[in-house]
Every structure is written in structure tokens, then in C-alpha cells.
PDB file of C-alpha atoms in Angstrom:
ATOM      1  CA  MET I 159     -71.941  37.043  47.062  1.00  0.00           C
ATOM      2  CA  MET I 160     -68.974  34.957  46.216  1.00  0.00           C
ATOM      3  CA  PRO I 161     -68.832  32.597  43.097  1.00  0.00           C
ATOM      4  CA  ARG I 162     -68.800  29.217  44.238  1.00  0.00           C
ATOM      5  CA  MET I 163     -65.556  27.251  42.371  1.00  0.00           C
ATOM      6  CA  SER I 164     -66.399  23.688  43.473  1.00  0.00           C
ATOM      7  CA  ARG I 165     -66.067  21.565  40.262  1.00  0.00           C
ATOM      8  CA  LEU I 166     -62.182  21.679  40.019  1.00  0.00           C
ATOM      9  CA  GLY I 167     -61.535  17.895  39.278  1.00  0.00           C
ATOM     10  CA  THR I 168     -60.886  18.381  35.729  1.00  0.00           C
ATOM     11  CA  PHE I 169     -58.906  21.531  36.138  1.00  0.00           C
ATOM     12  CA  ALA I 170     -57.110  20.548  38.757  1.00  0.00           C
ATOM     13  CA  SER I 171     -55.862  17.460  37.409  1.00  0.00           C
ATOM     14  CA  ALA I 172     -54.714  19.501  34.620  1.00  0.00           C
ATOM     15  CA  ILE I 173     -51.872  21.110  37.083  1.00  0.00           C
ATOM     16  CA  ALA I 174     -50.323  17.575  37.208  1.00  0.00           C
ATOM     17  CA  LEU I 175     -49.954  17.457  33.477  1.00  0.00           C
ATOM     18  CA  VAL I 176     -48.107  20.391  33.537  1.00  0.00           C
ATOM     19  CA  THR I 177     -45.945  19.638  36.444  1.00  0.00           C
ATOM     20  CA  LEU I 178     -44.743  16.614  34.576  1.00  0.00           C
ATOM     21  CA  LEU I 179     -43.626  18.775  31.659  1.00  0.00           C
ATOM     22  CA  ALA I 180     -40.477  19.739  34.044  1.00  0.00           C
ATOM     23  CA  THR I 181     -39.310  16.297  33.744  1.00  0.00           C
ATOM     24  CA  PRO I 182     -36.411  14.930  31.378  1.00  0.00           C
ATOM     25  CA  ALA I 183     -38.075  12.062  30.021  1.00  0.00           C
ATOM     26  CA  SER I 184     -39.485  11.633  26.582  1.00  0.00           C
ATOM     27  CA  ALA I 185     -42.409   9.224  27.412  1.00  0.00           C
ATOM     28  CA  GLN I 186     -46.355   9.790  25.895  1.00  0.00           C
ATOM     29  CA  PHE I 187     -48.652  11.369  28.508  1.00  0.00           C
ATOM     30  CA  PHE I 188     -52.025   9.420  29.000  1.00  0.00           C
ATOM     31  CA  ARG I 189     -55.059  10.816  30.484  1.00  0.00           C
ATOM     32  CA  TRP I 190     -57.611   8.650  32.538  1.00  0.00           C
ATOM     33  CA  VAL I 191     -60.805   9.213  34.379  1.00  0.00           C
ATOM     34  CA  ASP I 192     -61.466   7.632  38.044  1.00  0.00           C
ATOM     35  CA  ASP I 193     -64.396   6.170  38.931  1.00  0.00           C
ATOM     36  CA  GLN I 194     -65.426   9.647  40.650  1.00  0.00           C
ATOM     37  CA  GLY I 195     -65.210  11.262  37.554  1.00  0.00           C
ATOM     38  CA  ASN I 196     -61.959  13.004  38.332  1.00  0.00           C
ATOM     39  CA  ALA I 197     -59.505  13.410  35.559  1.00  0.00           C
ATOM     40  CA  HIS I 198     -55.784  12.359  35.899  1.00  0.00           C
ATOM     41  CA  TYR I 199     -52.618  12.810  33.837  1.00  0.00           C
ATOM     42  CA  ALA I 200     -49.489  10.510  33.901  1.00  0.00           C
ATOM     43  CA  GLU I 201     -46.329  10.233  31.770  1.00  0.00           C
ATOM     44  CA  GLY I 202     -45.924   6.604  30.566  1.00  0.00           C
ATOM     45  CA  LEU I 203     -48.656   3.880  30.404  1.00  0.00           C
ATOM     46  CA  MET I 204     -46.654   2.244  33.523  1.00  0.00           C
ATOM     47  CA  ASN I 205     -47.576   5.429  35.682  1.00  0.00           C
ATOM     48  CA  VAL I 206     -51.535   4.634  35.259  1.00  0.00           C
ATOM     49  CA  PRO I 207     -52.967   2.632  37.817  1.00  0.00           C
ATOM     50  CA  GLU I 208     -53.580  -0.950  36.197  1.00  0.00           C
ATOM     51  CA  ARG I 209     -57.206  -0.832  36.227  1.00  0.00           C
ATOM     52  CA  PHE I 210     -57.617   1.984  34.589  1.00  0.00           C
ATOM     53  CA  ARG I 211     -55.185   1.582  31.710  1.00  0.00           C
ATOM     54  CA  SER I 212     -57.550   0.214  29.334  1.00  0.00           C
ATOM     55  CA  ARG I 213     -59.139   3.306  29.449  1.00  0.00           C
ATOM     56  CA  ALA I 214     -56.104   5.721  29.594  1.00  0.00           C
ATOM     57  CA  GLN I 215     -55.986   8.037  26.335  1.00  0.00           C
ATOM     58  CA  PRO I 216     -52.765   9.298  24.827  1.00  0.00           C
ATOM     59  CA  LEU I 217     -52.327  12.687  24.512  1.00  0.00           C
ATOM     60  CA  GLY I 218     -49.734  13.028  21.731  1.00  0.00           C
ATOM     61  CA  LEU I 219     -47.826  14.722  24.054  1.00  0.00           C
ATOM     62  CA  ARG I 220     -44.148  14.304  24.498  1.00  0.00           C
ATOM     63  CA  ASN I 221     -41.112  15.672  26.307  1.00  0.00           C
ATOM     64  CA  ALA I 222     -38.953  16.640  23.151  1.00  0.00           C
ATOM     65  CA  PRO I 223     -35.398  17.189  23.458  1.00  0.00           C
ATOM     66  CA  ALA I 224     -34.277  20.815  22.646  1.00  0.00           C
ATOM     67  CA  PRO I 225     -33.383  21.589  18.945  1.00  0.00           C
ATOM     68  CA  PRO I 226     -29.191  21.827  18.677  1.00  0.00           C
ATOM     69  CA  PRO I 227     -27.461  24.998  18.818  1.00  0.00           C
ATOM     70  CA  GLY I 228     -28.057  26.973  15.681  1.00  0.00           C
ATOM     71  CA  ALA I 229     -31.145  24.832  14.328  1.00  0.00           C
ATOM     72  CA  THR I 230     -33.878  27.359  12.864  1.00  0.00           C
ATOM     73  CA  THR I 231     -37.319  26.137  12.630  1.00  0.00           C
ATOM     74  CA  ALA I 232     -39.776  28.160   9.991  1.00  0.00           C
ATOM     75  CA  ALA I 233     -43.191  29.503  11.246  1.00  0.00           C
ATOM     76  CA  PRO I 234     -45.607  27.746   9.651  1.00  0.00           C
ATOM     77  CA  ALA I 235     -47.940  29.955   7.416  1.00  0.00           C
ATOM     78  CA  GLY I 236     -51.332  30.992   8.708  1.00  0.00           C
ATOM     79  CA  PRO I 237     -54.382  33.039   8.522  1.00  0.00           C
ATOM     80  CA  PRO I 238     -54.269  36.759   8.880  1.00  0.00           C
ATOM     81  CA  VAL I 239     -55.123  37.728  12.508  1.00  0.00           C
ATOM     82  CA  ALA I 240     -58.703  39.043  12.583  1.00  0.00           C
ATOM     83  CA  ALA I 241     -59.692  42.185  14.478  1.00  0.00           C
ATOM     84  CA  GLY I 242     -60.027  41.518  18.024  1.00  0.00           C
ATOM     85  CA  GLY I 243     -58.777  37.884  17.578  1.00  0.00           C
ATOM     86  CA  ALA I 244     -55.197  36.129  17.363  1.00  0.00           C
ATOM     87  CA  VAL I 245     -53.186  33.377  15.772  1.00  0.00           C
ATOM     88  CA  ILE I 246     -51.349  31.272  17.924  1.00  0.00           C
ATOM     89  CA  ARG I 247     -48.673  28.879  16.595  1.00  0.00           C
ATOM     90  CA  PHE I 248     -46.911  25.832  18.091  1.00  0.00           C
ATOM     91  CA  SER I 249     -45.340  22.718  16.825  1.00  0.00           C
ATOM     92  CA  PRO I 250     -47.226  20.332  15.817  1.00  0.00           C
ATOM     93  CA  GLY I 251     -47.617  17.214  18.230  1.00  0.00           C
ATOM     94  CA  SER I 252     -46.971  19.295  21.262  1.00  0.00           C
ATOM     95  CA  ARG I 253     -49.448  21.257  23.334  1.00  0.00           C
ATOM     96  CA  PRO I 254     -49.991  24.824  22.405  1.00  0.00           C
ATOM     97  CA  LEU I 255     -47.965  27.540  24.578  1.00  0.00           C
ATOM     98  CA  VAL I 256     -49.569  30.755  24.251  1.00  0.00           C
ATOM     99  CA  ASP I 257     -48.020  34.507  25.540  1.00  0.00           C
ATOM    100  CA  VAL I 258     -50.489  36.695  27.162  1.00  0.00           C
ATOM    101  CA  ARG I 259     -50.491  40.111  28.290  1.00  0.00           C
ATOM    102  CA  LEU I 260     -51.731  40.692  31.824  1.00  0.00           C
ATOM    103  CA  ASN I 261     -53.182  44.118  33.142  1.00  0.00           C
ATOM    104  CA  ASP I 262     -51.177  45.927  30.092  1.00  0.00           C
ATOM    105  CA  ARG I 263     -48.085  45.469  32.411  1.00  0.00           C
ATOM    106  CA  ALA I 264     -46.468  42.230  32.023  1.00  0.00           C
ATOM    107  CA  THR I 265     -46.282  38.935  30.121  1.00  0.00           C
ATOM    108  CA  ALA I 266     -46.818  35.161  30.819  1.00  0.00           C
ATOM    109  CA  ARG I 267     -46.726  32.087  29.098  1.00  0.00           C
ATOM    110  CA  LEU I 268     -49.658  29.659  29.635  1.00  0.00           C
ATOM    111  CA  LEU I 269     -50.469  26.422  28.447  1.00  0.00           C
ATOM    112  CA  LEU I 270     -53.843  26.095  26.203  1.00  0.00           C
ATOM    113  CA  ASP I 271     -55.633  23.731  27.870  1.00  0.00           C
ATOM    114  CA  THR I 272     -59.166  22.873  26.416  1.00  0.00           C
ATOM    115  CA  GLY I 273     -60.026  20.525  29.519  1.00  0.00           C
ATOM    116  CA  ALA I 274     -59.448  23.247  32.235  1.00  0.00           C
ATOM    117  CA  ASP I 275     -62.689  24.819  33.338  1.00  0.00           C
ATOM    118  CA  ARG I 276     -60.679  28.068  34.378  1.00  0.00           C
ATOM    119  CA  THR I 277     -57.434  29.693  33.534  1.00  0.00           C
ATOM    120  CA  LEU I 278     -54.754  29.414  36.051  1.00  0.00           C
ATOM    121  CA  ILE I 279     -51.950  31.480  36.661  1.00  0.00           C
ATOM    122  CA  SER I 280     -48.890  31.982  39.029  1.00  0.00           C
ATOM    123  CA  PRO I 281     -48.790  34.334  41.863  1.00  0.00           C
ATOM    124  CA  GLN I 282     -45.455  35.732  40.800  1.00  0.00           C
ATOM    125  CA  ALA I 283     -47.073  36.338  37.195  1.00  0.00           C
ATOM    126  CA  LEU I 284     -49.989  38.124  38.912  1.00  0.00           C
ATOM    127  CA  SER I 285     -47.931  40.089  40.881  1.00  0.00           C
ATOM    128  CA  ALA I 286     -46.096  41.417  38.197  1.00  0.00           C
ATOM    129  CA  ALA I 287     -49.049  42.441  36.552  1.00  0.00           C
ATOM    130  CA  GLY I 288     -50.082  44.396  39.420  1.00  0.00           C
ATOM    131  CA  VAL I 289     -53.116  41.957  40.762  1.00  0.00           C
ATOM    132  CA  GLN I 290     -53.318  42.612  44.541  1.00  0.00           C
ATOM    133  CA  LEU I 291     -53.617  38.682  45.933  1.00  0.00           C
ATOM    134  CA  SER I 292     -54.923  39.842  48.898  1.00  0.00           C
ATOM    135  CA  ARG I 293     -58.230  40.967  46.817  1.00  0.00           C
ATOM    136  CA  VAL I 294     -59.643  37.293  47.252  1.00  0.00           C
ATOM    137  CA  VAL I 295     -62.616  36.778  44.948  1.00  0.00           C
ATOM    138  CA  ALA I 296     -63.324  33.058  46.046  1.00  0.00           C
ATOM    139  CA  ARG I 297     -61.336  30.571  47.939  1.00  0.00           C
ATOM    140  CA  GLY I 298     -61.595  26.517  46.920  1.00  0.00           C
ATOM    141  CA  GLU I 299     -59.606  23.519  46.914  1.00  0.00           C
ATOM    142  CA  MET I 300     -57.389  22.034  44.049  1.00  0.00           C
ATOM    143  CA  ARG I 301     -56.425  18.074  44.014  1.00  0.00           C
ATOM    144  CA  GLY I 302     -53.447  17.275  42.367  1.00  0.00           C
ATOM    145  CA  VAL I 303     -50.743  14.116  42.272  1.00  0.00           C
ATOM    146  CA  THR I 304     -49.263  14.990  45.433  1.00  0.00           C
ATOM    147  CA  GLY I 305     -52.451  15.805  47.201  1.00  0.00           C
ATOM    148  CA  SER I 306     -54.827  18.481  48.135  1.00  0.00           C
ATOM    149  CA  SER I 307     -53.867  22.455  48.590  1.00  0.00           C
ATOM    150  CA  GLU I 308     -56.062  25.623  49.060  1.00  0.00           C
ATOM    151  CA  VAL I 309     -56.106  27.806  45.741  1.00  0.00           C
ATOM    152  CA  VAL I 310     -57.465  31.527  45.693  1.00  0.00           C
ATOM    153  CA  TYR I 311     -59.313  33.343  43.001  1.00  0.00           C
ATOM    154  CA  VAL I 312     -58.576  36.801  42.220  1.00  0.00           C
ATOM    155  CA  THR I 313     -59.806  39.643  39.444  1.00  0.00           C
ATOM    156  CA  VAL I 314     -57.498  40.039  36.264  1.00  0.00           C
ATOM    157  CA  ASP I 315     -58.639  43.577  34.645  1.00  0.00           C
ATOM    158  CA  SER I 316     -57.466  42.540  31.382  1.00  0.00           C
ATOM    159  CA  LEU I 317     -55.853  39.632  29.548  1.00  0.00           C
ATOM    160  CA  HIS I 318     -54.388  40.124  26.022  1.00  0.00           C
ATOM    161  CA  ILE I 319     -53.610  37.306  23.306  1.00  0.00           C
ATOM    162  CA  ASP I 320     -52.654  39.465  20.269  1.00  0.00           C
ATOM    163  CA  GLN I 321     -55.339  41.167  19.501  1.00  0.00           C
ATOM    164  CA  ALA I 322     -57.893  39.100  21.419  1.00  0.00           C
ATOM    165  CA  ARG I 323     -59.047  40.781  24.829  1.00  0.00           C
ATOM    166  CA  VAL I 324     -60.837  39.352  27.850  1.00  0.00           C
ATOM    167  CA  ASP I 325     -61.932  41.830  30.617  1.00  0.00           C
ATOM    168  CA  ARG I 326     -62.395  41.325  34.129  1.00  0.00           C
ATOM    169  CA  LEU I 327     -61.408  37.622  34.201  1.00  0.00           C
ATOM    170  CA  VAL I 328     -61.430  35.828  37.506  1.00  0.00           C
ATOM    171  CA  VAL I 329     -58.539  33.478  37.737  1.00  0.00           C
ATOM    172  CA  ALA I 330     -57.098  31.073  40.064  1.00  0.00           C
ATOM    173  CA  ALA I 331     -53.771  31.970  41.544  1.00  0.00           C
ATOM    174  CA  TYR I 332     -51.290  28.877  41.884  1.00  0.00           C
ATOM    175  CA  GLU I 333     -47.741  27.812  41.720  1.00  0.00           C
ATOM    176  CA  MET I 334     -47.532  24.893  39.529  1.00  0.00           C
ATOM    177  CA  GLY I 335     -43.523  24.304  39.822  1.00  0.00           C
ATOM    178  CA  SER I 336     -42.931  24.456  36.221  1.00  0.00           C
ATOM    179  CA  ARG I 337     -40.219  26.787  34.793  1.00  0.00           C
ATOM    180  CA  GLU I 338     -41.598  26.429  31.595  1.00  0.00           C
ATOM    181  CA  VAL I 339     -45.066  27.875  32.046  1.00  0.00           C
ATOM    182  CA  ASP I 340     -46.887  30.427  34.223  1.00  0.00           C
ATOM    183  CA  GLY I 341     -50.269  28.527  34.028  1.00  0.00           C
ATOM    184  CA  LEU I 342     -53.153  27.313  32.064  1.00  0.00           C
ATOM    185  CA  LEU I 343     -55.451  28.968  29.790  1.00  0.00           C
ATOM    186  CA  GLY I 344     -58.875  27.338  30.098  1.00  0.00           C
ATOM    187  CA  ARG I 345     -61.983  27.312  28.735  1.00  0.00           C
ATOM    188  CA  ASP I 346     -63.280  30.747  30.564  1.00  0.00           C
ATOM    189  CA  VAL I 347     -61.356  32.424  27.759  1.00  0.00           C
ATOM    190  CA  LEU I 348     -61.555  30.509  25.081  1.00  0.00           C
ATOM    191  CA  ASP I 349     -65.328  29.927  25.248  1.00  0.00           C
ATOM    192  CA  GLN I 350     -65.670  33.832  24.619  1.00  0.00           C
ATOM    193  CA  PHE I 351     -64.336  33.154  20.931  1.00  0.00           C
ATOM    194  CA  ASN I 352     -64.500  30.783  18.189  1.00  0.00           C
ATOM    195  CA  VAL I 353     -61.680  28.433  18.241  1.00  0.00           C
ATOM    196  CA  SER I 354     -59.953  26.475  15.533  1.00  0.00           C
ATOM    197  CA  ILE I 355     -57.123  24.197  16.298  1.00  0.00           C
ATOM    198  CA  ASP I 356     -55.369  22.907  13.177  1.00  0.00           C
ATOM    199  CA  SER I 357     -52.878  20.525  14.938  1.00  0.00           C
ATOM    200  CA  SER I 358     -51.293  19.004  12.182  1.00  0.00           C
ATOM    201  CA  ARG I 359     -49.987  22.792  10.946  1.00  0.00           C
ATOM    202  CA  GLY I 360     -49.717  23.726  14.473  1.00  0.00           C
ATOM    203  CA  ILE I 361     -52.199  26.651  14.394  1.00  0.00           C
ATOM    204  CA  VAL I 362     -54.850  27.620  17.042  1.00  0.00           C
ATOM    205  CA  THR I 363     -57.318  30.679  15.688  1.00  0.00           C
ATOM    206  CA  LEU I 364     -59.363  32.822  17.827  1.00  0.00           C
ATOM    207  CA  SER I 365     -61.885  34.855  16.251  1.00  0.00           C
ATOM    208  CA  PRO I 366     -64.776  37.173  17.793  1.00  0.00           C
ATOM    209  CA  LYS I 367     -67.937  35.558  18.339  1.00  0.00           C
TER     210      LYS I 367
END
């Protein structure tokens, strides 16, 4: 029996946030929830529908300009990597980007999103990892700012983040249209570890449960 992937509101709305990452503006990103309980994201408070602005929450995420040529940034010191775990470093004030290894064959860069129920990876990255997109586990509908579209779910044999590993992971194959990231890393992976996020230092630590 195919698993049901019915509650995609929060997860699908996070796609809109990733799509916004490709825009050149530097406005703050906001999150709000509509009357049906679906989460939405927008760049700049003026892009939030007026009746929802009072409940919109800033995410502390901006499209920061690229550093000047030749500039270097020292990596923050962090805890050692525990066996079976991972340490992810990111720039304080931005959302963590995670480099993952799929099926020990290909790499992908995913946006860590604690609000996403499931992990999402672009079809191109999945194909590079040898995932056969024709082997569909389930189908669903994903809603974004531009409307709804069908999404298929497939199985990734393994996903590595440093020494952290998840086997037989069902992910959504979806093209987000962003050149910066290949998808979202959701709670289906994060919930398998003890997760610590130090936003001030820019460190995410995954340790085995």
C-alpha cells in the first residue's frame, strides 16, 4: 500500500521561500499562516497580504550580497564530529545550507528547513545519484505561490551528511527553480538525530539518538 502524503501545506509553502532566494533584493523574509492553516513566505512585509501582516513573523533571512573578490571568512570553531553525526557551519543570520551525499554517487546542496515535513530534492540531483524517477512510491499535490503542481515521491537508498546517514529515505522529486540549492532537508531526516542549532555562531550539530 502506498504511503499517503496528504498534508503538504507547510512543506509546499517552503518551496516559495527557496524560489525567492534567487531574487537579487535584500529585503527581510516573512512567514505567515492563512485561515486554512497553510504557511506562506514573502520577501518584504509589503508582499504579505494586508490582513495577515500583523501575524507575519520575520525569519532573519536576507539575500545578502556576495563578498568582494579576495575576501576570506574564518570558519567558526565548533564541536568535534561525533561518530554517526555531523557538524554543519553556516553564516550567522542566514539559513543553513547542507551538502549531502546521495547513494554514495552524487552530492546535492539542501536548505535545512525545520518547518518542512519531508525532504525535497530536484529530479536532476536524484538522477545523478542513480535514482530511477519512474519508480514512484506515491504521488501528491504541492501548492506554491504560482499554483499547484503534481509531485512524485521516490526512494533514496542512502543520504549522508558527513558521518550522519539515513537509509531508504522517501523524498519528493521537485524542481524548485533555484540555482543556489537542490532542495530542502526536512524533519524526516532531522528527527532521526538530536539537533542543536547555534544561530549566533552559525553551527548546526547532528548527533545520534
